Amino acid sequence: DTGVSQDPRHKITKRGQNVTFRCDPISEHNRLYWYRQTLGQGPEFLTYFQNEAQLEKSRLLSDRFSAERPKGSFSTLEIQRTEQGDSAMYLCASMETSGSAGELFFGEGSRLTVL
Amino acid sequence: EDKVVQSPLSLVVHEGDTVTLNCSYEVTNFRSLLWYKQEKKAPTFLFMLTSSGIEKKSGRLSSILDKKELFSILNITATQTGDSAVYLCALEDFGNEKLTFGTGTRLTIIP
């Protein structure tokens, strides 16, 4: 499978626990995006990377959220001290820098449920 | 924050009907407007529109952008049950290709 892959696909956790999601983009894609989608809403931008550099973070991203892309390949999104409001689908997407948004590929998402 | 508003929020029609989904926005300076189909999983790309008044067409689906009136429509003719999904509209920023999505329209096709 050469698409964008995300792991885990589902995560159920108790409030206060830390969780980490992983995204493996399409191999030649140097841009990587994280979005969050709650029920009945469109995806919301969280952050994006150009290779290993994190170039923009949404104001919606609290200090409990951190994302990394240490070698410019896979990325992780960690949420510390989870709250019930963090329950959502976390979507990763990737594209080539020279591409346009029409060439943005989304992964299947990681669904987080915080009890 | 760029605002993208989709209407209706949900729509239920019978198979074979034609539907028109609306997307309106507030910004005037953007690179493109995109339409996606989402069936429980990842959004899948349908159309990218950059120029006003030029219709994009793919089979039974078509879309057009009106930059003067700040809206786009997505038409689906002869609907099928497989068209049931959430249809998302998004604006693409210049530079970082960040997308700002609308809330989506949930389309349900009844056999």
Short mmCIF file of N, CA, C and O in Angstrom, two decimals, chain B residues 5-106:
data_model
loop_
_atom_site.label_atom_id
_atom_site.label_comp_id
_atom_site.label_asym_id
_atom_site.label_seq_id
_atom_site.Cartn_x
_atom_site.Cartn_y
_atom_site.Cartn_z
N VAL B 5 -19.10 28.28 4.25
CA VAL B 5 -20.43 27.86 4.70
C VAL B 5 -21.07 27.01 3.64
O VAL B 5 -21.18 27.42 2.48
N GLN B 6 -21.52 25.82 4.05
CA GLN B 6 -22.17 24.92 3.10
C GLN B 6 -23.65 24.79 3.43
O GLN B 6 -24.05 24.81 4.58
N SER B 7 -24.44 24.63 2.38
CA SER B 7 -25.88 24.42 2.56
C SER B 7 -26.41 23.51 1.46
O SER B 7 -25.85 23.48 0.35
N PRO B 8 -27.44 22.74 1.76
CA PRO B 8 -27.97 22.54 3.10
C PRO B 8 -27.02 21.70 3.95
O PRO B 8 -26.07 21.13 3.43
N LEU B 9 -27.28 21.60 5.24
CA LEU B 9 -26.44 20.76 6.11
C LEU B 9 -26.70 19.29 5.82
O LEU B 9 -25.80 18.46 5.92
N SER B 10 -27.95 18.97 5.50
CA SER B 10 -28.26 17.59 5.11
C SER B 10 -29.36 17.60 4.07
O SER B 10 -30.15 18.55 3.98
N LEU B 11 -29.39 16.54 3.31
CA LEU B 11 -30.32 16.45 2.18
C LEU B 11 -30.64 14.97 1.95
O LEU B 11 -29.73 14.14 1.90
N VAL B 12 -31.92 14.67 1.84
CA VAL B 12 -32.36 13.30 1.57
C VAL B 12 -33.18 13.33 0.30
O VAL B 12 -34.17 14.08 0.21
N VAL B 13 -32.78 12.54 -0.69
CA VAL B 13 -33.50 12.51 -1.97
C VAL B 13 -33.64 11.07 -2.42
O VAL B 13 -33.00 10.16 -1.87
N HIS B 14 -34.45 10.85 -3.43
CA HIS B 14 -34.62 9.53 -3.98
C HIS B 14 -33.63 9.29 -5.12
O HIS B 14 -33.22 10.24 -5.83
N GLU B 15 -33.29 8.05 -5.29
CA GLU B 15 -32.39 7.65 -6.36
C GLU B 15 -32.93 8.18 -7.69
O GLU B 15 -34.13 8.10 -7.96
N GLY B 16 -32.03 8.74 -8.49
CA GLY B 16 -32.44 9.29 -9.78
C GLY B 16 -32.65 10.79 -9.77
O GLY B 16 -32.64 11.42 -10.83
N ASP B 17 -32.83 11.36 -8.56
CA ASP B 17 -33.01 12.80 -8.47
C ASP B 17 -31.70 13.52 -8.79
O ASP B 17 -30.61 12.93 -8.72
N THR B 18 -31.81 14.80 -9.07
CA THR B 18 -30.65 15.68 -9.24
C THR B 18 -30.53 16.57 -8.01
O THR B 18 -31.54 17.07 -7.50
N VAL B 19 -29.31 16.74 -7.52
CA VAL B 19 -29.11 17.59 -6.33
C VAL B 19 -28.09 18.67 -6.63
O VAL B 19 -27.20 18.50 -7.48
N THR B 20 -28.24 19.79 -5.93
CA THR B 20 -27.29 20.90 -6.01
C THR B 20 -26.84 21.25 -4.60
O THR B 20 -27.67 21.57 -3.75
N LEU B 21 -25.56 21.17 -4.37
CA LEU B 21 -24.98 21.50 -3.07
C LEU B 21 -24.26 22.85 -3.19
O LEU B 21 -23.61 23.12 -4.19
N ASN B 22 -24.40 23.64 -2.14
CA ASN B 22 -23.89 25.01 -2.18
C ASN B 22 -22.72 25.23 -1.22
O ASN B 22 -22.69 24.66 -0.13
N CYS B 23 -21.80 26.06 -1.65
CA CYS B 23 -20.66 26.45 -0.82
C CYS B 23 -20.43 27.93 -0.99
O CYS B 23 -20.18 28.38 -2.11
N SER B 24 -20.55 28.69 0.08
CA SER B 24 -20.27 30.13 -0.01
C SER B 24 -19.12 30.47 0.93
O SER B 24 -18.87 29.75 1.90
N TYR B 25 -18.42 31.51 0.64
CA TYR B 25 -17.22 31.85 1.41
C TYR B 25 -17.08 33.36 1.50
O TYR B 25 -17.75 34.10 0.77
N GLU B 26 -16.20 33.80 2.38
CA GLU B 26 -16.08 35.23 2.64
C GLU B 26 -14.81 35.85 2.06
O GLU B 26 -14.79 37.04 1.79
N VAL B 27 -13.75 35.06 1.89
CA VAL B 27 -12.50 35.65 1.43
C VAL B 27 -12.52 35.85 -0.08
O VAL B 27 -13.18 35.11 -0.80
N THR B 28 -11.76 36.82 -0.56
CA THR B 28 -11.70 37.06 -1.99
C THR B 28 -10.36 36.63 -2.58
O THR B 28 -10.22 36.49 -3.78
N ASN B 29 -9.37 36.41 -1.70
CA ASN B 29 -8.03 36.07 -2.18
C ASN B 29 -7.66 34.66 -1.75
O ASN B 29 -7.32 34.42 -0.60
N PHE B 30 -7.79 33.72 -2.65
CA PHE B 30 -7.44 32.34 -2.35
C PHE B 30 -6.96 31.70 -3.63
O PHE B 30 -7.21 32.18 -4.73
N ARG B 31 -6.25 30.55 -3.48
CA ARG B 31 -5.70 29.90 -4.65
C ARG B 31 -6.76 29.08 -5.38
O ARG B 31 -6.86 29.13 -6.61
N SER B 32 -7.50 28.29 -4.65
CA SER B 32 -8.47 27.42 -5.30
C SER B 32 -9.57 27.03 -4.32
O SER B 32 -9.43 27.19 -3.11
N LEU B 33 -10.64 26.52 -4.87
CA LEU B 33 -11.73 25.94 -4.08
C LEU B 33 -11.84 24.48 -4.47
O LEU B 33 -11.79 24.15 -5.66
N LEU B 34 -11.93 23.63 -3.46
CA LEU B 34 -11.95 22.19 -3.71
C LEU B 34 -13.21 21.55 -3.16
O LEU B 34 -13.77 22.02 -2.16
N TRP B 35 -13.64 20.49 -3.80
CA TRP B 35 -14.74 19.66 -3.33
C TRP B 35 -14.21 18.26 -3.05
O TRP B 35 -13.42 17.70 -3.83
N TYR B 36 -14.66 17.71 -1.90
CA TYR B 36 -14.29 16.36 -1.50
C TYR B 36 -15.55 15.57 -1.17
O TYR B 36 -16.57 16.13 -0.75
N LYS B 37 -15.44 14.25 -1.32
CA LYS B 37 -16.48 13.32 -0.89
C LYS B 37 -15.92 12.52 0.28
O LYS B 37 -14.79 12.01 0.20
N GLN B 38 -16.69 12.40 1.37
CA GLN B 38 -16.23 11.66 2.53
C GLN B 38 -17.27 10.63 2.92
O GLN B 38 -18.38 10.96 3.32
N GLU B 39 -16.86 9.37 2.83
CA GLU B 39 -17.73 8.25 3.21
C GLU B 39 -17.13 7.56 4.43
O GLU B 39 -16.42 6.58 4.30
N LYS B 40 -17.35 8.10 5.59
CA LYS B 40 -16.92 7.53 6.87
C LYS B 40 -15.41 7.53 7.08
O LYS B 40 -14.95 7.35 8.20
N LYS B 41 -14.64 7.69 6.07
CA LYS B 41 -13.19 7.64 6.24
C LYS B 41 -12.54 8.93 5.74
O LYS B 41 -13.01 10.00 6.01
N ALA B 42 -11.47 8.78 4.99
CA ALA B 42 -10.74 9.96 4.53
C ALA B 42 -11.50 10.67 3.42
O ALA B 42 -12.14 10.04 2.59
N PRO B 43 -11.41 12.00 3.38
CA PRO B 43 -11.99 12.72 2.24
C PRO B 43 -11.28 12.32 0.96
O PRO B 43 -10.05 12.19 0.93
N THR B 44 -12.06 12.13 -0.11
CA THR B 44 -11.47 11.85 -1.41
C THR B 44 -11.76 13.02 -2.35
O THR B 44 -12.86 13.56 -2.36
N PHE B 45 -10.76 13.39 -3.10
CA PHE B 45 -10.80 14.58 -3.95
C PHE B 45 -11.78 14.41 -5.11
O PHE B 45 -11.83 13.35 -5.75
N LEU B 46 -12.57 15.47 -5.36
CA LEU B 46 -13.48 15.47 -6.50
C LEU B 46 -13.04 16.50 -7.55
O LEU B 46 -12.76 16.16 -8.69
N PHE B 47 -13.02 17.76 -7.15
CA PHE B 47 -12.72 18.84 -8.09
C PHE B 47 -11.86 19.92 -7.43
O PHE B 47 -11.97 20.15 -6.23
N MET B 48 -11.06 20.57 -8.26
CA MET B 48 -10.37 21.79 -7.85
C MET B 48 -10.74 22.87 -8.85
O MET B 48 -10.61 22.67 -10.06
N LEU B 49 -11.20 24.00 -8.34
CA LEU B 49 -11.65 25.10 -9.19
C LEU B 49 -10.80 26.32 -8.90
O LEU B 49 -10.64 26.72 -7.74
N THR B 50 -10.25 26.91 -9.94
CA THR B 50 -9.44 28.11 -9.76
C THR B 50 -10.00 29.30 -10.51
O THR B 50 -9.77 30.44 -10.14
N SER B 51 -10.72 29.06 -11.57
CA SER B 51 -11.21 30.14 -12.42
C SER B 51 -12.72 30.23 -12.34
O SER B 51 -13.42 29.22 -12.31
N SER B 52 -13.19 31.44 -12.33
CA SER B 52 -14.62 31.68 -12.23
C SER B 52 -15.32 31.32 -13.54
O SER B 52 -14.80 31.61 -14.63
N GLY B 53 -16.46 30.69 -13.44
CA GLY B 53 -17.30 30.47 -14.61
C GLY B 53 -16.96 29.28 -15.46
O GLY B 53 -17.64 29.01 -16.45
N ILE B 54 -15.92 28.54 -15.09
CA ILE B 54 -15.52 27.37 -15.89
C ILE B 54 -15.99 26.12 -15.16
O ILE B 54 -15.57 25.86 -14.04
N GLU B 55 -16.84 25.35 -15.82
CA GLU B 55 -17.40 24.17 -15.19
C GLU B 55 -16.42 23.01 -15.27
O GLU B 55 -15.82 22.75 -16.32
N LYS B 56 -16.27 22.33 -14.15
CA LYS B 56 -15.52 21.08 -14.13
C LYS B 56 -16.54 19.94 -14.09
O LYS B 56 -17.54 20.02 -13.38
N LYS B 57 -16.26 18.88 -14.86
CA LYS B 57 -17.24 17.81 -14.96
C LYS B 57 -16.54 16.46 -14.88
O LYS B 57 -15.46 16.26 -15.44
N SER B 58 -17.18 15.54 -14.16
CA SER B 58 -16.69 14.18 -14.09
C SER B 58 -17.88 13.25 -13.98
O SER B 58 -18.48 13.13 -12.90
N GLY B 59 -18.25 12.65 -15.09
CA GLY B 59 -19.41 11.76 -15.09
C GLY B 59 -20.67 12.52 -14.74
O GLY B 59 -21.01 13.53 -15.36
N ARG B 60 -21.34 12.06 -13.68
CA ARG B 60 -22.60 12.69 -13.26
C ARG B 60 -22.38 13.90 -12.34
O ARG B 60 -23.33 14.57 -11.96
N LEU B 61 -21.13 14.17 -11.99
CA LEU B 61 -20.83 15.27 -11.09
C LEU B 61 -20.26 16.44 -11.88
O LEU B 61 -19.50 16.26 -12.83
N SER B 62 -20.65 17.64 -11.47
CA SER B 62 -20.09 18.84 -12.08
C SER B 62 -20.05 19.94 -11.03
O SER B 62 -20.81 19.91 -10.05
N SER B 63 -19.16 20.90 -11.25
CA SER B 63 -19.02 21.98 -10.28
C SER B 63 -18.60 23.25 -11.00
O SER B 63 -17.95 23.20 -12.05
N ILE B 64 -18.99 24.36 -10.42
CA ILE B 64 -18.64 25.65 -11.00
C ILE B 64 -18.39 26.64 -9.88
O ILE B 64 -18.93 26.51 -8.78
N LEU B 65 -17.53 27.61 -10.16
CA LEU B 65 -17.14 28.61 -9.18
C LEU B 65 -17.55 29.99 -9.68
O LEU B 65 -17.35 30.30 -10.86
N ASP B 66 -18.13 30.79 -8.80
CA ASP B 66 -18.48 32.17 -9.13
C ASP B 66 -17.72 33.08 -8.18
O ASP B 66 -18.13 33.28 -7.03
N LYS B 67 -16.60 33.63 -8.64
CA LYS B 67 -15.75 34.44 -7.77
C LYS B 67 -16.35 35.80 -7.48
O LYS B 67 -16.01 36.43 -6.49
N LYS B 68 -17.25 36.24 -8.33
CA LYS B 68 -17.87 37.55 -8.10
C LYS B 68 -18.87 37.47 -6.95
O LYS B 68 -18.92 38.33 -6.08
N GLU B 69 -19.68 36.40 -6.97
CA GLU B 69 -20.71 36.23 -5.94
C GLU B 69 -20.21 35.38 -4.78
O GLU B 69 -20.96 35.13 -3.84
N LEU B 70 -18.98 34.92 -4.84
CA LEU B 70 -18.33 34.17 -3.74
C LEU B 70 -19.06 32.88 -3.40
O LEU B 70 -19.41 32.63 -2.23
N PHE B 71 -19.32 32.05 -4.40
CA PHE B 71 -19.90 30.75 -4.10
C PHE B 71 -19.50 29.74 -5.16
O PHE B 71 -19.03 30.09 -6.26
N SER B 72 -19.72 28.49 -4.80
CA SER B 72 -19.53 27.38 -5.73
C SER B 72 -20.69 26.42 -5.54
O SER B 72 -21.30 26.35 -4.46
N ILE B 73 -21.03 25.69 -6.59
CA ILE B 73 -22.04 24.64 -6.47
C ILE B 73 -21.48 23.33 -7.00
O ILE B 73 -20.61 23.31 -7.88
N LEU B 74 -21.98 22.26 -6.41
CA LEU B 74 -21.68 20.91 -6.85
C LEU B 74 -23.01 20.27 -7.26
O LEU B 74 -23.93 20.22 -6.45
N ASN B 75 -23.10 19.86 -8.51
CA ASN B 75 -24.30 19.20 -9.01
C ASN B 75 -24.06 17.71 -9.17
O ASN B 75 -22.99 17.30 -9.66
N ILE B 76 -25.04 16.93 -8.78
CA ILE B 76 -25.00 15.50 -9.03
C ILE B 76 -26.30 15.12 -9.72
O ILE B 76 -27.39 15.34 -9.17
N THR B 77 -26.21 14.59 -10.92
CA THR B 77 -27.41 14.19 -11.65
C THR B 77 -27.62 12.69 -11.53
O THR B 77 -26.67 11.94 -11.23
N ALA B 78 -28.86 12.26 -11.74
CA ALA B 78 -29.19 10.83 -11.71
C ALA B 78 -28.53 10.14 -10.51
O ALA B 78 -27.79 9.17 -10.66
N THR B 79 -28.82 10.65 -9.32
CA THR B 79 -28.13 10.16 -8.12
C THR B 79 -28.32 8.66 -7.91
O THR B 79 -29.35 8.08 -8.28
N GLN B 80 -27.30 8.06 -7.30
CA GLN B 80 -27.30 6.63 -6.98
C GLN B 80 -27.03 6.48 -5.48
O GLN B 80 -26.49 7.41 -4.85
N THR B 81 -27.35 5.31 -4.94
CA THR B 81 -27.14 5.11 -3.49
C THR B 81 -25.66 5.28 -3.12
O THR B 81 -25.34 5.72 -2.02
N GLY B 82 -24.78 4.97 -4.05
CA GLY B 82 -23.34 5.15 -3.78
C GLY B 82 -22.90 6.60 -3.66
O GLY B 82 -21.77 6.87 -3.26
N ASP B 83 -23.79 7.51 -4.01
CA ASP B 83 -23.48 8.94 -3.84
C ASP B 83 -23.71 9.40 -2.41
O ASP B 83 -23.34 10.52 -2.06
N SER B 84 -24.32 8.56 -1.59
CA SER B 84 -24.56 8.92 -0.19
C SER B 84 -23.21 9.14 0.51
O SER B 84 -22.35 8.26 0.51
N ALA B 85 -23.04 10.32 1.05
CA ALA B 85 -21.76 10.69 1.67
C ALA B 85 -21.89 12.10 2.23
O ALA B 85 -22.92 12.76 2.05
N VAL B 86 -20.83 12.55 2.89
CA VAL B 86 -20.71 13.97 3.24
C VAL B 86 -19.86 14.62 2.17
O VAL B 86 -18.79 14.11 1.82
N TYR B 87 -20.33 15.73 1.63
CA TYR B 87 -19.60 16.47 0.60
C TYR B 87 -19.03 17.73 1.25
O TYR B 87 -19.74 18.54 1.83
N LEU B 88 -17.71 17.84 1.15
CA LEU B 88 -16.99 18.93 1.79
C LEU B 88 -16.45 19.91 0.76
O LEU B 88 -15.95 19.50 -0.29
N CYS B 89 -16.55 21.16 1.09
CA CYS B 89 -15.98 22.24 0.28
C CYS B 89 -14.82 22.83 1.07
O CYS B 89 -14.89 22.91 2.31
N ALA B 90 -13.75 23.21 0.41
CA ALA B 90 -12.60 23.77 1.11
C ALA B 90 -11.92 24.85 0.27
O ALA B 90 -11.89 24.76 -0.95
N LEU B 91 -11.38 25.84 0.96
CA LEU B 91 -10.60 26.89 0.30
C LEU B 91 -9.12 26.63 0.54
O LEU B 91 -8.72 26.28 1.66
N GLU B 92 -8.32 26.84 -0.48
CA GLU B 92 -6.88 26.65 -0.37
C GLU B 92 -6.19 28.01 -0.29
O GLU B 92 -6.36 28.87 -1.16
N ASP B 93 -5.38 28.20 0.78
CA ASP B 93 -4.58 29.42 0.92
C ASP B 93 -3.49 29.48 -0.13
O ASP B 93 -3.04 28.45 -0.62
N PHE B 94 -3.01 30.66 -0.37
CA PHE B 94 -1.78 30.79 -1.15
C PHE B 94 -0.60 30.38 -0.28
O PHE B 94 -0.61 30.54 0.93
N GLY B 95 0.42 29.82 -0.89
CA GLY B 95 1.68 29.58 -0.18
C GLY B 95 1.78 28.22 0.47
O GLY B 95 2.57 27.39 0.08
N ASN B 96 0.95 27.99 1.52
CA ASN B 96 1.13 26.75 2.26
C ASN B 96 0.10 25.69 1.91
O ASN B 96 0.13 24.60 2.47
N GLU B 97 -0.80 26.01 0.99
CA GLU B 97 -1.82 25.06 0.55
C GLU B 97 -2.65 24.53 1.70
O GLU B 97 -3.22 23.46 1.62
N LYS B 98 -2.72 25.26 2.78
CA LYS B 98 -3.58 24.87 3.89
C LYS B 98 -5.04 24.99 3.45
O LYS B 98 -5.41 25.93 2.75
N LEU B 99 -5.85 24.02 3.84
CA LEU B 99 -7.26 24.01 3.48
C LEU B 99 -8.13 24.43 4.65
O LEU B 99 -7.91 23.98 5.78
N THR B 100 -9.12 25.25 4.36
CA THR B 100 -10.15 25.60 5.33
C THR B 100 -11.45 24.98 4.83
O THR B 100 -11.94 25.36 3.76
N PHE B 101 -11.97 24.04 5.61
CA PHE B 101 -13.15 23.28 5.20
C PHE B 101 -14.43 23.90 5.72
O PHE B 101 -14.46 24.52 6.79
N GLY B 102 -15.52 23.67 4.98
CA GLY B 102 -16.85 23.93 5.49
C GLY B 102 -17.30 22.75 6.35
O GLY B 102 -16.57 21.76 6.50
N THR B 103 -18.51 22.86 6.90
CA THR B 103 -19.02 21.80 7.77
C THR B 103 -19.51 20.60 6.99
O THR B 103 -19.71 19.53 7.53
N GLY B 104 -19.70 20.77 5.69
CA GLY B 104 -20.13 19.65 4.87
C GLY B 104 -21.63 19.59 4.70
O GLY B 104 -22.40 20.14 5.49
N THR B 105 -22.05 18.90 3.64
CA THR B 105 -23.46 18.57 3.42
C THR B 105 -23.58 17.06 3.42
O THR B 105 -22.89 16.38 2.66
N ARG B 106 -24.45 16.55 4.31
CA ARG B 106 -24.66 15.10 4.35
C ARG B 106 -25.77 14.74 3.38
O ARG B 106 -26.93 15.15 3.56
#
